[in-house]
C-alpha cells in the first residue's frame, strides 16, 4: 500500500494506471475507519483492478457550531486496517492543498441539498459536493463507492455526476450495523454508555415503521407518529426529523409511494454536547 499526500503524486499515479486500461475504484472517507467503511473498500476491491481510499476531514462541510475540531482521527490505526485490506493507495491530502488561500469555487446540488439534513445543516452538502468533485478530479476513478448510511449524500453525488457529465460510476453500498442494529458511524464514539444503549432505538423504530408499511399502512403521518413515539421513549435531546421521502427527489410524500425512504436524524446527549445520528430504511414493494 502506497501512502500519497500531494495532489500531483495522486494524479500522476492515476494517469499511469488509467493508461494501462485498468479500473480504479475509489472510496472517499473522513477516516476513523470502521467496518462500514471497510465494506465499501471490499466492494471496491472486488469490482476494480486498483483501489484508492482517501482520508480527508473536509472543513467545508462542517458548520461553525459543529464538531470539526473534535472529529475522531486515528491515522495510524486507519493505515493498519487499510493495509490488511490490501488496497493500493491511501490518499491523505493536506487541507492547504485542497483549499489554498485563494480558493473561491464551490458546487451546489441546489434542490436535493435543501431536504432532510440540509434543513438543519446549511452549507453541509455544498461542502460535500465540492470536495467530492475535487477528489474525483484528482483521483480520476472509474467507480466510486458510497454508503447508503448517508442516503441523502449518495443521492446528491448521483445527481452531481449526472448534472456535470462526470465519467464516474457511483456504486451505492448497504448500511453496516452493530449487533444491536445501530448503524456504524465514526461519531458513535461520542456516545456515553447510556446514550449508546438509547441510540439502538433508531433502527428498532425504523424497522417498526417498515413493518407498518409491509402490513399495508401507506399514510406517512401514521408511520412517522409511531416511529417518533418509539424514539421519544428513549429521551433523546431532540428529533431533528423523521420523514418519508421519495428516494430520488427526497421530497416528503404524504402517501408512501414505492420506493420511498424512511429517514431519521436524532440528537442524543445532554446540554450543548449532543451527538447527532442519522439512519434510514427503504420502503419498497418487496418490503425490503
Ligand atoms: P465518512 O467517513 O463518515 O465520510 O464516510 C465515508 C463513506 O463511508 C460514506 O460513503 C459513508 O456513507 C460510508 N459509511 C459510513 N458508515 C457506514 C455504514 N455504517 N455502512 C455503510 N457505509 C458507511
PDB file of C-alpha atoms and ligand atoms in Angstrom:
ATOM      1  CA  UNK A   1       0.000   0.000   0.000  1.00  0.00           C
ATOM      2  CA  UNK A   2       1.320   3.407  -1.004  1.00  0.00           C
ATOM      3  CA  UNK A   3       0.501   6.486   1.042  1.00  0.00           C
ATOM      4  CA  UNK A   4       0.233   9.606  -1.130  1.00  0.00           C
ATOM      5  CA  UNK A   5      -0.191  13.136   0.098  1.00  0.00           C
ATOM      6  CA  UNK A   6       0.390  15.532  -2.773  1.00  0.00           C
ATOM      7  CA  UNK A   7      -2.220  16.136  -5.471  1.00  0.00           C
ATOM      8  CA  UNK A   8       0.414  15.830  -8.177  1.00  0.00           C
ATOM      9  CA  UNK A   9       1.568  12.396  -6.952  1.00  0.00           C
ATOM     10  CA  UNK A  10      -2.018  11.169  -6.803  1.00  0.00           C
ATOM     11  CA  UNK A  11      -2.847  12.482 -10.289  1.00  0.00           C
ATOM     12  CA  UNK A  12       0.321  11.001 -11.757  1.00  0.00           C
ATOM     13  CA  UNK A  13      -0.401   7.588 -10.198  1.00  0.00           C
ATOM     14  CA  UNK A  14      -3.962   7.591 -11.598  1.00  0.00           C
ATOM     15  CA  UNK A  15      -2.840   8.661 -15.072  1.00  0.00           C
ATOM     16  CA  UNK A  16      -0.377   5.782 -15.136  1.00  0.00           C
ATOM     17  CA  UNK A  17      -2.999   3.222 -14.034  1.00  0.00           C
ATOM     18  CA  UNK A  18      -5.664   4.542 -16.438  1.00  0.00           C
ATOM     19  CA  UNK A  19      -3.138   4.440 -19.301  1.00  0.00           C
ATOM     20  CA  UNK A  20      -2.801   0.698 -18.660  1.00  0.00           C
ATOM     21  CA  UNK A  21      -6.565   0.363 -19.181  1.00  0.00           C
ATOM     22  CA  UNK A  22      -7.136  -0.599 -15.535  1.00  0.00           C
ATOM     23  CA  UNK A  23     -10.251   0.223 -13.490  1.00  0.00           C
ATOM     24  CA  UNK A  24      -9.720   2.432 -10.439  1.00  0.00           C
ATOM     25  CA  UNK A  25     -12.157   2.051  -7.535  1.00  0.00           C
ATOM     26  CA  UNK A  26     -12.355   4.945  -5.094  1.00  0.00           C
ATOM     27  CA  UNK A  27     -13.668   5.150  -1.524  1.00  0.00           C
ATOM     28  CA  UNK A  28     -13.707   8.696  -0.091  1.00  0.00           C
ATOM     29  CA  UNK A  29     -13.756   8.829   3.733  1.00  0.00           C
ATOM     30  CA  UNK A  30     -13.068  11.144   6.643  1.00  0.00           C
ATOM     31  CA  UNK A  31     -11.088   8.436   8.459  1.00  0.00           C
ATOM     32  CA  UNK A  32     -11.746   6.914  11.920  1.00  0.00           C
ATOM     33  CA  UNK A  33     -12.452   3.832   9.867  1.00  0.00           C
ATOM     34  CA  UNK A  34     -14.847   1.066  10.921  1.00  0.00           C
ATOM     35  CA  UNK A  35     -16.491  -1.959   9.332  1.00  0.00           C
ATOM     36  CA  UNK A  36     -18.912   0.319   7.433  1.00  0.00           C
ATOM     37  CA  UNK A  37     -16.021   1.950   5.594  1.00  0.00           C
ATOM     38  CA  UNK A  38     -14.287  -1.398   5.135  1.00  0.00           C
ATOM     39  CA  UNK A  39     -17.382  -2.883   3.472  1.00  0.00           C
ATOM     40  CA  UNK A  40     -17.045  -0.168   0.805  1.00  0.00           C
ATOM     41  CA  UNK A  41     -13.344  -0.966   0.444  1.00  0.00           C
ATOM     42  CA  UNK A  42     -14.113  -4.665  -0.051  1.00  0.00           C
ATOM     43  CA  UNK A  43     -16.763  -3.841  -2.635  1.00  0.00           C
ATOM     44  CA  UNK A  44     -14.220  -1.681  -4.495  1.00  0.00           C
ATOM     45  CA  UNK A  45     -11.557  -4.394  -4.333  1.00  0.00           C
ATOM     46  CA  UNK A  46     -13.997  -6.962  -5.706  1.00  0.00           C
ATOM     47  CA  UNK A  47     -15.094  -4.804  -8.631  1.00  0.00           C
ATOM     48  CA  UNK A  48     -11.955  -2.905  -9.624  1.00  0.00           C
ATOM     49  CA  UNK A  49      -8.323  -3.530 -10.593  1.00  0.00           C
ATOM     50  CA  UNK A  50      -6.907  -0.914  -8.220  1.00  0.00           C
ATOM     51  CA  UNK A  51      -8.377   0.621  -5.056  1.00  0.00           C
ATOM     52  CA  UNK A  52      -7.782   4.108  -3.666  1.00  0.00           C
ATOM     53  CA  UNK A  53      -9.106   5.219  -0.269  1.00  0.00           C
ATOM     54  CA  UNK A  54      -8.935   8.884   0.682  1.00  0.00           C
ATOM     55  CA  UNK A  55      -8.880  10.164   4.246  1.00  0.00           C
ATOM     56  CA  UNK A  56      -9.734  13.839   4.478  1.00  0.00           C
ATOM     57  CA  UNK A  57     -11.717  15.588   7.195  1.00  0.00           C
ATOM     58  CA  UNK A  58     -13.313  18.193   4.983  1.00  0.00           C
ATOM     59  CA  UNK A  59     -13.600  21.538   6.801  1.00  0.00           C
ATOM     60  CA  UNK A  60     -16.015  22.894   4.189  1.00  0.00           C
ATOM     61  CA  UNK A  61     -18.792  20.501   5.203  1.00  0.00           C
ATOM     62  CA  UNK A  62     -18.761  21.392   8.909  1.00  0.00           C
ATOM     63  CA  UNK A  63     -20.870  24.251  10.248  1.00  0.00           C
ATOM     64  CA  UNK A  64     -19.398  26.740  12.756  1.00  0.00           C
ATOM     65  CA  UNK A  65     -21.166  25.058  15.666  1.00  0.00           C
ATOM     66  CA  UNK A  66     -20.267  21.540  14.524  1.00  0.00           C
ATOM     67  CA  UNK A  67     -17.610  19.037  15.601  1.00  0.00           C
ATOM     68  CA  UNK A  68     -14.728  19.726  13.153  1.00  0.00           C
ATOM     69  CA  UNK A  69     -12.205  20.191  15.985  1.00  0.00           C
ATOM     70  CA  UNK A  70     -13.281  17.062  17.849  1.00  0.00           C
ATOM     71  CA  UNK A  71     -13.856  14.835  14.834  1.00  0.00           C
ATOM     72  CA  UNK A  72     -12.193  11.469  15.694  1.00  0.00           C
ATOM     73  CA  UNK A  73      -8.872  10.931  13.951  1.00  0.00           C
ATOM     74  CA  UNK A  74      -6.525   7.949  14.152  1.00  0.00           C
ATOM     75  CA  UNK A  75      -4.427   7.767  11.012  1.00  0.00           C
ATOM     76  CA  UNK A  76      -2.110   5.071  12.318  1.00  0.00           C
ATOM     77  CA  UNK A  77      -4.992   2.708  13.060  1.00  0.00           C
ATOM     78  CA  UNK A  78      -6.678   3.570   9.745  1.00  0.00           C
ATOM     79  CA  UNK A  79      -3.463   2.711   7.875  1.00  0.00           C
ATOM     80  CA  UNK A  80      -3.252  -0.635   9.667  1.00  0.00           C
ATOM     81  CA  UNK A  81      -6.824  -1.513   8.736  1.00  0.00           C
ATOM     82  CA  UNK A  82      -6.287  -0.494   5.104  1.00  0.00           C
ATOM     83  CA  UNK A  83      -3.035  -2.466   4.852  1.00  0.00           C
ATOM     84  CA  UNK A  84      -4.921  -5.573   5.937  1.00  0.00           C
ATOM     85  CA  UNK A  85      -7.445  -4.960   3.159  1.00  0.00           C
ATOM     86  CA  UNK A  86      -4.554  -4.837   0.716  1.00  0.00           C
ATOM     87  CA  UNK A  87      -5.595  -1.631  -1.008  1.00  0.00           C
ATOM     88  CA  UNK A  88      -3.255   0.097  -3.449  1.00  0.00           C
ATOM     89  CA  UNK A  89      -3.247   3.734  -2.357  1.00  0.00           C
ATOM     90  CA  UNK A  90      -4.318   5.670   0.705  1.00  0.00           C
ATOM     91  CA  UNK A  91      -4.587   9.320  -0.281  1.00  0.00           C
ATOM     92  CA  UNK A  92      -4.290  11.787   2.599  1.00  0.00           C
ATOM     93  CA  UNK A  93      -4.210  15.286   1.120  1.00  0.00           C
ATOM     94  CA  UNK A  94      -3.344  18.364   3.172  1.00  0.00           C
ATOM     95  CA  UNK A  95      -6.208  20.842   3.736  1.00  0.00           C
ATOM     96  CA  UNK A  96      -3.922  23.637   2.491  1.00  0.00           C
ATOM     97  CA  UNK A  97      -3.521  21.924  -0.854  1.00  0.00           C
ATOM     98  CA  UNK A  98      -7.240  21.148  -1.245  1.00  0.00           C
ATOM     99  CA  UNK A  99      -8.244  24.653  -0.125  1.00  0.00           C
ATOM    100  CA  UNK A 100      -5.439  27.131  -0.882  1.00  0.00           C
ATOM    101  CA  UNK A 101      -5.969  30.628   0.461  1.00  0.00           C
ATOM    102  CA  UNK A 102      -7.232  31.946  -2.875  1.00  0.00           C
ATOM    103  CA  UNK A 103      -9.785  29.126  -3.288  1.00  0.00           C
ATOM    104  CA  UNK A 104     -13.205  30.536  -4.232  1.00  0.00           C
ATOM    105  CA  UNK A 105     -15.159  27.976  -6.272  1.00  0.00           C
ATOM    106  CA  UNK A 106     -17.829  25.636  -4.920  1.00  0.00           C
ATOM    107  CA  UNK A 107     -20.551  23.425  -6.390  1.00  0.00           C
ATOM    108  CA  UNK A 108     -24.055  23.079  -5.076  1.00  0.00           C
ATOM    109  CA  UNK A 109     -26.715  20.487  -5.877  1.00  0.00           C
ATOM    110  CA  UNK A 110     -29.351  23.047  -5.104  1.00  0.00           C
ATOM    111  CA  UNK A 111     -32.684  21.260  -4.612  1.00  0.00           C
ATOM    112  CA  UNK A 112     -31.621  17.992  -3.017  1.00  0.00           C
ATOM    113  CA  UNK A 113     -29.291  19.785  -0.605  1.00  0.00           C
ATOM    114  CA  UNK A 114     -32.215  21.620   0.966  1.00  0.00           C
ATOM    115  CA  UNK A 115     -34.078  18.459   2.012  1.00  0.00           C
ATOM    116  CA  UNK A 116     -33.659  16.311   5.175  1.00  0.00           C
ATOM    117  CA  UNK A 117     -30.262  17.093   6.796  1.00  0.00           C
ATOM    118  CA  UNK A 118     -29.906  20.214   4.635  1.00  0.00           C
ATOM    119  CA  UNK A 119     -32.590  21.963   6.700  1.00  0.00           C
ATOM    120  CA  UNK A 120     -30.506  21.999   9.860  1.00  0.00           C
ATOM    121  CA  UNK A 121     -27.016  21.759   8.292  1.00  0.00           C
ATOM    122  CA  UNK A 122     -26.937  24.689   5.935  1.00  0.00           C
ATOM    123  CA  UNK A 123     -23.916  24.596   3.616  1.00  0.00           C
ATOM    124  CA  UNK A 124     -23.094  20.987   4.565  1.00  0.00           C
ATOM    125  CA  UNK A 125     -23.877  19.419   1.198  1.00  0.00           C
ATOM    126  CA  UNK A 126     -22.230  22.281  -0.668  1.00  0.00           C
ATOM    127  CA  UNK A 127     -19.066  21.292   1.192  1.00  0.00           C
ATOM    128  CA  UNK A 128     -19.615  17.612   0.444  1.00  0.00           C
ATOM    129  CA  UNK A 129     -20.328  18.122  -3.279  1.00  0.00           C
ATOM    130  CA  UNK A 130     -17.331  20.444  -3.644  1.00  0.00           C
ATOM    131  CA  UNK A 131     -14.833  18.115  -2.001  1.00  0.00           C
ATOM    132  CA  UNK A 132     -16.166  15.038  -3.823  1.00  0.00           C
ATOM    133  CA  UNK A 133     -15.845  16.802  -7.182  1.00  0.00           C
ATOM    134  CA  UNK A 134     -12.303  17.876  -6.281  1.00  0.00           C
ATOM    135  CA  UNK A 135     -11.393  14.328  -5.204  1.00  0.00           C
ATOM    136  CA  UNK A 136     -12.900  12.891  -8.392  1.00  0.00           C
ATOM    137  CA  UNK A 137     -10.775  15.308 -10.434  1.00  0.00           C
ATOM    138  CA  UNK A 138      -7.630  14.351  -8.543  1.00  0.00           C
ATOM    139  CA  UNK A 139      -8.140  10.579  -8.239  1.00  0.00           C
ATOM    140  CA  UNK A 140      -9.916  10.151 -11.585  1.00  0.00           C
ATOM    141  CA  UNK A 141     -11.711   6.940 -10.541  1.00  0.00           C
ATOM    142  CA  UNK A 142     -13.769   4.698 -12.813  1.00  0.00           C
ATOM    143  CA  UNK A 143     -16.096   3.740  -9.945  1.00  0.00           C
ATOM    144  CA  UNK A 144     -16.720   5.432  -6.602  1.00  0.00           C
ATOM    145  CA  UNK A 145     -18.293   3.698  -3.612  1.00  0.00           C
ATOM    146  CA  UNK A 146     -20.688   5.444  -1.212  1.00  0.00           C
ATOM    147  CA  UNK A 147     -22.686   4.071   1.715  1.00  0.00           C
ATOM    148  CA  UNK A 148     -26.454   4.312   1.899  1.00  0.00           C
ATOM    149  CA  UNK A 149     -25.983   5.152   5.566  1.00  0.00           C
ATOM    150  CA  UNK A 150     -25.641   8.725   4.252  1.00  0.00           C
ATOM    151  CA  UNK A 151     -28.577   8.259   1.917  1.00  0.00           C
ATOM    152  CA  UNK A 152     -29.014  11.935   1.039  1.00  0.00           C
ATOM    153  CA  UNK A 153     -25.298  12.325   0.362  1.00  0.00           C
ATOM    154  CA  UNK A 154     -25.349   9.365  -2.031  1.00  0.00           C
ATOM    155  CA  UNK A 155     -28.385  10.753  -3.888  1.00  0.00           C
ATOM    156  CA  UNK A 156     -26.667  14.155  -4.147  1.00  0.00           C
ATOM    157  CA  UNK A 157     -23.479  12.599  -5.554  1.00  0.00           C
ATOM    158  CA  UNK A 158     -25.570  10.668  -8.117  1.00  0.00           C
ATOM    159  CA  UNK A 159     -27.113  13.992  -9.196  1.00  0.00           C
ATOM    160  CA  UNK A 160     -23.739  15.775  -9.273  1.00  0.00           C
ATOM    161  CA  UNK A 161     -22.314  13.066 -11.545  1.00  0.00           C
ATOM    162  CA  UNK A 162     -25.309  13.249 -13.901  1.00  0.00           C
ATOM    163  CA  UNK A 163     -25.572  17.037 -13.971  1.00  0.00           C
ATOM    164  CA  UNK A 164     -21.860  17.632 -14.598  1.00  0.00           C
ATOM    165  CA  UNK A 165     -21.424  14.678 -17.002  1.00  0.00           C
ATOM    166  CA  UNK A 166     -18.701  13.118 -14.873  1.00  0.00           C
ATOM    167  CA  UNK A 167     -17.242   9.821 -16.077  1.00  0.00           C
ATOM    168  CA  UNK A 168     -17.602   8.086 -12.733  1.00  0.00           C
ATOM    169  CA  UNK A 169     -19.945   5.255 -11.834  1.00  0.00           C
ATOM    170  CA  UNK A 170     -21.420   5.752  -8.368  1.00  0.00           C
ATOM    171  CA  UNK A 171     -21.912   2.447  -6.552  1.00  0.00           C
ATOM    172  CA  UNK A 172     -24.317   2.516  -3.583  1.00  0.00           C
ATOM    173  CA  UNK A 173     -23.452   0.128  -0.738  1.00  0.00           C
ATOM    174  CA  UNK A 174     -25.693  -1.218   2.060  1.00  0.00           C
ATOM    175  CA  UNK A 175     -25.594   0.048   5.655  1.00  0.00           C
ATOM    176  CA  UNK A 176     -23.374  -1.935   8.029  1.00  0.00           C
ATOM    177  CA  UNK A 177     -24.759  -2.180  11.576  1.00  0.00           C
ATOM    178  CA  UNK A 178     -23.624  -3.109  15.063  1.00  0.00           C
ATOM    179  CA  UNK A 179     -25.093  -6.294  16.597  1.00  0.00           C
ATOM    180  CA  UNK A 180     -27.980  -4.319  18.155  1.00  0.00           C
ATOM    181  CA  UNK A 181     -28.785  -2.602  14.853  1.00  0.00           C
ATOM    182  CA  UNK A 182     -27.129   0.781  15.413  1.00  0.00           C
ATOM    183  CA  UNK A 183     -25.673   1.971  12.094  1.00  0.00           C
ATOM    184  CA  UNK A 184     -21.882   2.127  12.355  1.00  0.00           C
ATOM    185  CA  UNK A 185     -20.588   5.678  12.394  1.00  0.00           C
ATOM    186  CA  UNK A 186     -17.334   7.395  13.330  1.00  0.00           C
ATOM    187  CA  UNK A 187     -19.447   9.596  15.622  1.00  0.00           C
ATOM    188  CA  UNK A 188     -20.703   6.649  17.730  1.00  0.00           C
ATOM    189  CA  UNK A 189     -17.547   7.028  19.893  1.00  0.00           C
ATOM    190  CA  UNK A 190     -19.001  10.300  21.234  1.00  0.00           C
ATOM    191  CA  UNK A 191     -21.877   8.408  22.913  1.00  0.00           C
ATOM    192  CA  UNK A 192     -21.810   7.637  26.643  1.00  0.00           C
ATOM    193  CA  UNK A 193     -22.740   4.076  27.663  1.00  0.00           C
ATOM    194  CA  UNK A 194     -26.301   5.203  28.396  1.00  0.00           C
ATOM    195  CA  UNK A 195     -26.640   7.151  25.151  1.00  0.00           C
ATOM    196  CA  UNK A 196     -25.201   4.230  23.218  1.00  0.00           C
ATOM    197  CA  UNK A 197     -27.958   1.989  24.647  1.00  0.00           C
ATOM    198  CA  UNK A 198     -30.656   4.534  23.821  1.00  0.00           C
ATOM    199  CA  UNK A 199     -29.333   5.030  20.281  1.00  0.00           C
ATOM    200  CA  UNK A 200     -30.185   1.451  19.333  1.00  0.00           C
ATOM    201  CA  UNK A 201     -33.825   2.571  19.299  1.00  0.00           C
ATOM    202  CA  UNK A 202     -33.257   4.231  15.930  1.00  0.00           C
ATOM    203  CA  UNK A 203     -33.055   1.014  13.951  1.00  0.00           C
ATOM    204  CA  UNK A 204     -35.806  -0.642  16.025  1.00  0.00           C
ATOM    205  CA  UNK A 205     -38.080   2.312  15.276  1.00  0.00           C
ATOM    206  CA  UNK A 206     -37.209   2.251  11.569  1.00  0.00           C
ATOM    207  CA  UNK A 207     -37.875  -1.493  11.434  1.00  0.00           C
ATOM    208  CA  UNK A 208     -41.204  -0.911  13.149  1.00  0.00           C
ATOM    209  CA  UNK A 209     -42.025   1.725  10.526  1.00  0.00           C
ATOM    210  CA  UNK A 210     -41.106  -0.691   7.785  1.00  0.00           C
ATOM    211  CA  UNK A 211     -43.315  -3.402   9.311  1.00  0.00           C
ATOM    212  CA  UNK A 212     -46.259  -0.969   9.352  1.00  0.00           C
ATOM    213  CA  UNK A 213     -45.626  -0.331   5.677  1.00  0.00           C
ATOM    214  CA  UNK A 214     -45.374  -4.071   4.976  1.00  0.00           C
ATOM    215  CA  UNK A 215     -48.702  -4.665   6.679  1.00  0.00           C
ATOM    216  CA  UNK A 216     -50.361  -2.157   4.343  1.00  0.00           C
ATOM    217  CA  UNK A 217     -50.062   1.249   6.038  1.00  0.00           C
ATOM    218  CA  UNK A 218     -49.421   3.897   3.386  1.00  0.00           C
ATOM    219  CA  UNK A 219     -50.031   7.132   5.318  1.00  0.00           C
ATOM    220  CA  UNK A 220     -46.648   8.653   6.130  1.00  0.00           C
ATOM    221  CA  UNK A 221     -48.123  10.545   9.075  1.00  0.00           C
ATOM    222  CA  UNK A 222     -49.184   7.293  10.790  1.00  0.00           C
ATOM    223  CA  UNK A 223     -45.810   5.629  10.239  1.00  0.00           C
ATOM    224  CA  UNK A 224     -43.896   8.704  11.389  1.00  0.00           C
ATOM    225  CA  UNK A 225     -46.036   9.167  14.503  1.00  0.00           C
ATOM    226  CA  UNK A 226     -45.177   5.654  15.711  1.00  0.00           C
ATOM    227  CA  UNK A 227     -41.503   5.990  14.812  1.00  0.00           C
ATOM    228  CA  UNK A 228     -41.331   9.242  16.792  1.00  0.00           C
ATOM    229  CA  UNK A 229     -43.180   7.742  19.733  1.00  0.00           C
ATOM    230  CA  UNK A 230     -40.679   4.880  19.983  1.00  0.00           C
ATOM    231  CA  UNK A 231     -37.685   7.204  19.750  1.00  0.00           C
ATOM    232  CA  UNK A 232     -39.166   9.675  22.258  1.00  0.00           C
ATOM    233  CA  UNK A 233     -39.389   6.916  24.869  1.00  0.00           C
ATOM    234  CA  UNK A 234     -35.560   6.869  24.959  1.00  0.00           C
ATOM    235  CA  UNK A 235     -35.477  10.576  25.853  1.00  0.00           C
ATOM    236  CA  UNK A 236     -33.244  11.869  23.101  1.00  0.00           C
ATOM    237  CA  UNK A 237     -32.264  15.515  23.297  1.00  0.00           C
ATOM    238  CA  UNK A 238     -34.098  16.296  20.083  1.00  0.00           C
ATOM    239  CA  UNK A 239     -35.537  14.592  16.996  1.00  0.00           C
ATOM    240  CA  UNK A 240     -34.244  16.674  14.109  1.00  0.00           C
ATOM    241  CA  UNK A 241     -36.543  14.884  11.653  1.00  0.00           C
ATOM    242  CA  UNK A 242     -38.418  11.656  10.954  1.00  0.00           C
ATOM    243  CA  UNK A 243     -39.630  11.709   7.367  1.00  0.00           C
ATOM    244  CA  UNK A 244     -40.787   9.595   4.460  1.00  0.00           C
ATOM    245  CA  UNK A 245     -39.337  10.843   1.175  1.00  0.00           C
ATOM    246  CA  UNK A 246     -39.172   9.870  -2.455  1.00  0.00           C
ATOM    247  CA  UNK A 247     -35.846   8.052  -2.984  1.00  0.00           C
ATOM    248  CA  UNK A 248     -34.849  10.245  -5.915  1.00  0.00           C
ATOM    249  CA  UNK A 249     -36.209  13.728  -5.244  1.00  0.00           C
ATOM    250  CA  UNK A 250     -36.018  13.376  -1.433  1.00  0.00           C
ATOM    251  CA  UNK A 251     -39.250  15.341  -1.250  1.00  0.00           C
ATOM    252  CA  UNK A 252     -41.632  14.370   1.542  1.00  0.00           C
ATOM    253  CA  UNK A 253     -44.520  12.144   0.489  1.00  0.00           C
ATOM    254  CA  UNK A 254     -47.790  12.030   2.397  1.00  0.00           C
ATOM    255  CA  UNK A 255     -48.721   8.621   0.965  1.00  0.00           C
ATOM    256  CA  UNK A 256     -45.882   6.127   0.771  1.00  0.00           C
ATOM    257  CA  UNK A 257     -45.102   5.654  -2.871  1.00  0.00           C
ATOM    258  CA  UNK A 258     -42.647   2.919  -3.623  1.00  0.00           C
ATOM    259  CA  UNK A 259     -39.762   3.160  -3.404  1.00  0.00           C
ATOM    260  CA  UNK A 260     -39.505   5.696  -0.610  1.00  0.00           C
ATOM    261  CA  UNK A 261     -37.040   6.181   2.215  1.00  0.00           C
ATOM    262  CA  UNK A 262     -37.934   6.451   5.880  1.00  0.00           C
ATOM    263  CA  UNK A 263     -35.154   8.565   7.379  1.00  0.00           C
ATOM    264  CA  UNK A 264     -34.377   9.919  10.851  1.00  0.00           C
ATOM    265  CA  UNK A 265     -31.867  12.309  12.423  1.00  0.00           C
ATOM    266  CA  UNK A 266     -31.769  12.426  16.214  1.00  0.00           C
ATOM    267  CA  UNK A 267     -29.597  14.193  18.798  1.00  0.00           C
ATOM    268  CA  UNK A 268     -28.582  12.147  21.843  1.00  0.00           C
ATOM    269  CA  UNK A 269     -26.882  13.582  24.933  1.00  0.00           C
ATOM    270  CA  UNK A 270     -27.202  16.467  27.342  1.00  0.00           C
ATOM    271  CA  UNK A 271     -26.531  20.197  27.294  1.00  0.00           C
ATOM    272  CA  UNK A 272     -24.548  21.588  24.361  1.00  0.00           C
ATOM    273  CA  UNK A 273     -22.657  18.348  23.808  1.00  0.00           C
ATOM    274  CA  UNK A 274     -25.037  16.230  21.794  1.00  0.00           C
ATOM    275  CA  UNK A 275     -24.346  13.626  19.148  1.00  0.00           C
ATOM    276  CA  UNK A 276     -26.437  13.744  16.006  1.00  0.00           C
ATOM    277  CA  UNK A 277     -27.073  10.329  14.465  1.00  0.00           C
ATOM    278  CA  UNK A 278     -28.795   9.520  11.179  1.00  0.00           C
ATOM    279  CA  UNK A 279     -30.274   6.309   9.837  1.00  0.00           C
ATOM    280  CA  UNK A 280     -32.767   5.146   7.230  1.00  0.00           C
ATOM    281  CA  UNK A 281     -34.587   2.196   5.701  1.00  0.00           C
ATOM    282  CA  UNK A 282     -36.003   1.949   2.199  1.00  0.00           C
ATOM    283  CA  UNK A 283     -39.683   1.126   1.856  1.00  0.00           C
ATOM    284  CA  UNK A 284     -40.208  -0.642  -1.433  1.00  0.00           C
ATOM    285  CA  UNK A 285     -42.758  -3.007  -2.906  1.00  0.00           C
ATOM    286  CA  UNK A 286     -40.744  -6.075  -1.864  1.00  0.00           C
ATOM    287  CA  UNK A 287     -40.912  -4.772   1.667  1.00  0.00           C
ATOM    288  CA  UNK A 288     -37.109  -4.629   1.757  1.00  0.00           C
TER     289      UNK A 288
HETATM  290  P1  LIG B   1     -17.457   9.224   6.373  1.00  0.00           P
HETATM  291  O1  LIG B   1     -16.066   8.824   6.746  1.00  0.00           O
HETATM  292  O2  LIG B   1     -18.407   9.257   7.510  1.00  0.00           O
HETATM  293  O3  LIG B   1     -17.478  10.448   5.498  1.00  0.00           O
HETATM  294  O4  LIG B   1     -17.996   8.046   5.429  1.00  0.00           O
HETATM  295  C1  LIG B   1     -17.313   7.659   4.275  1.00  0.00           C
HETATM  296  C2  LIG B   1     -18.170   6.705   3.492  1.00  0.00           C
HETATM  297  O5  LIG B   1     -18.461   5.550   4.295  1.00  0.00           O
HETATM  298  C3  LIG B   1     -19.527   7.296   3.085  1.00  0.00           C
HETATM  299  O6  LIG B   1     -19.842   6.875   1.766  1.00  0.00           O
HETATM  300  C4  LIG B   1     -20.464   6.697   4.103  1.00  0.00           C
HETATM  301  O7  LIG B   1     -21.796   6.593   3.647  1.00  0.00           O
HETATM  302  C5  LIG B   1     -19.851   5.327   4.295  1.00  0.00           C
HETATM  303  N1  LIG B   1     -20.288   4.738   5.563  1.00  0.00           N
HETATM  304  C6  LIG B   1     -20.157   5.277   6.793  1.00  0.00           C
HETATM  305  N2  LIG B   1     -20.747   4.491   7.716  1.00  0.00           N
HETATM  306  C7  LIG B   1     -21.272   3.430   7.053  1.00  0.00           C
HETATM  307  C8  LIG B   1     -22.017   2.275   7.425  1.00  0.00           C
HETATM  308  N3  LIG B   1     -22.351   2.052   8.688  1.00  0.00           N
HETATM  309  N4  LIG B   1     -22.395   1.410   6.460  1.00  0.00           N
HETATM  310  C9  LIG B   1     -22.076   1.642   5.167  1.00  0.00           C
HETATM  311  N5  LIG B   1     -21.376   2.713   4.729  1.00  0.00           N
HETATM  312  C10 LIG B   1     -20.983   3.602   5.665  1.00  0.00           C
END
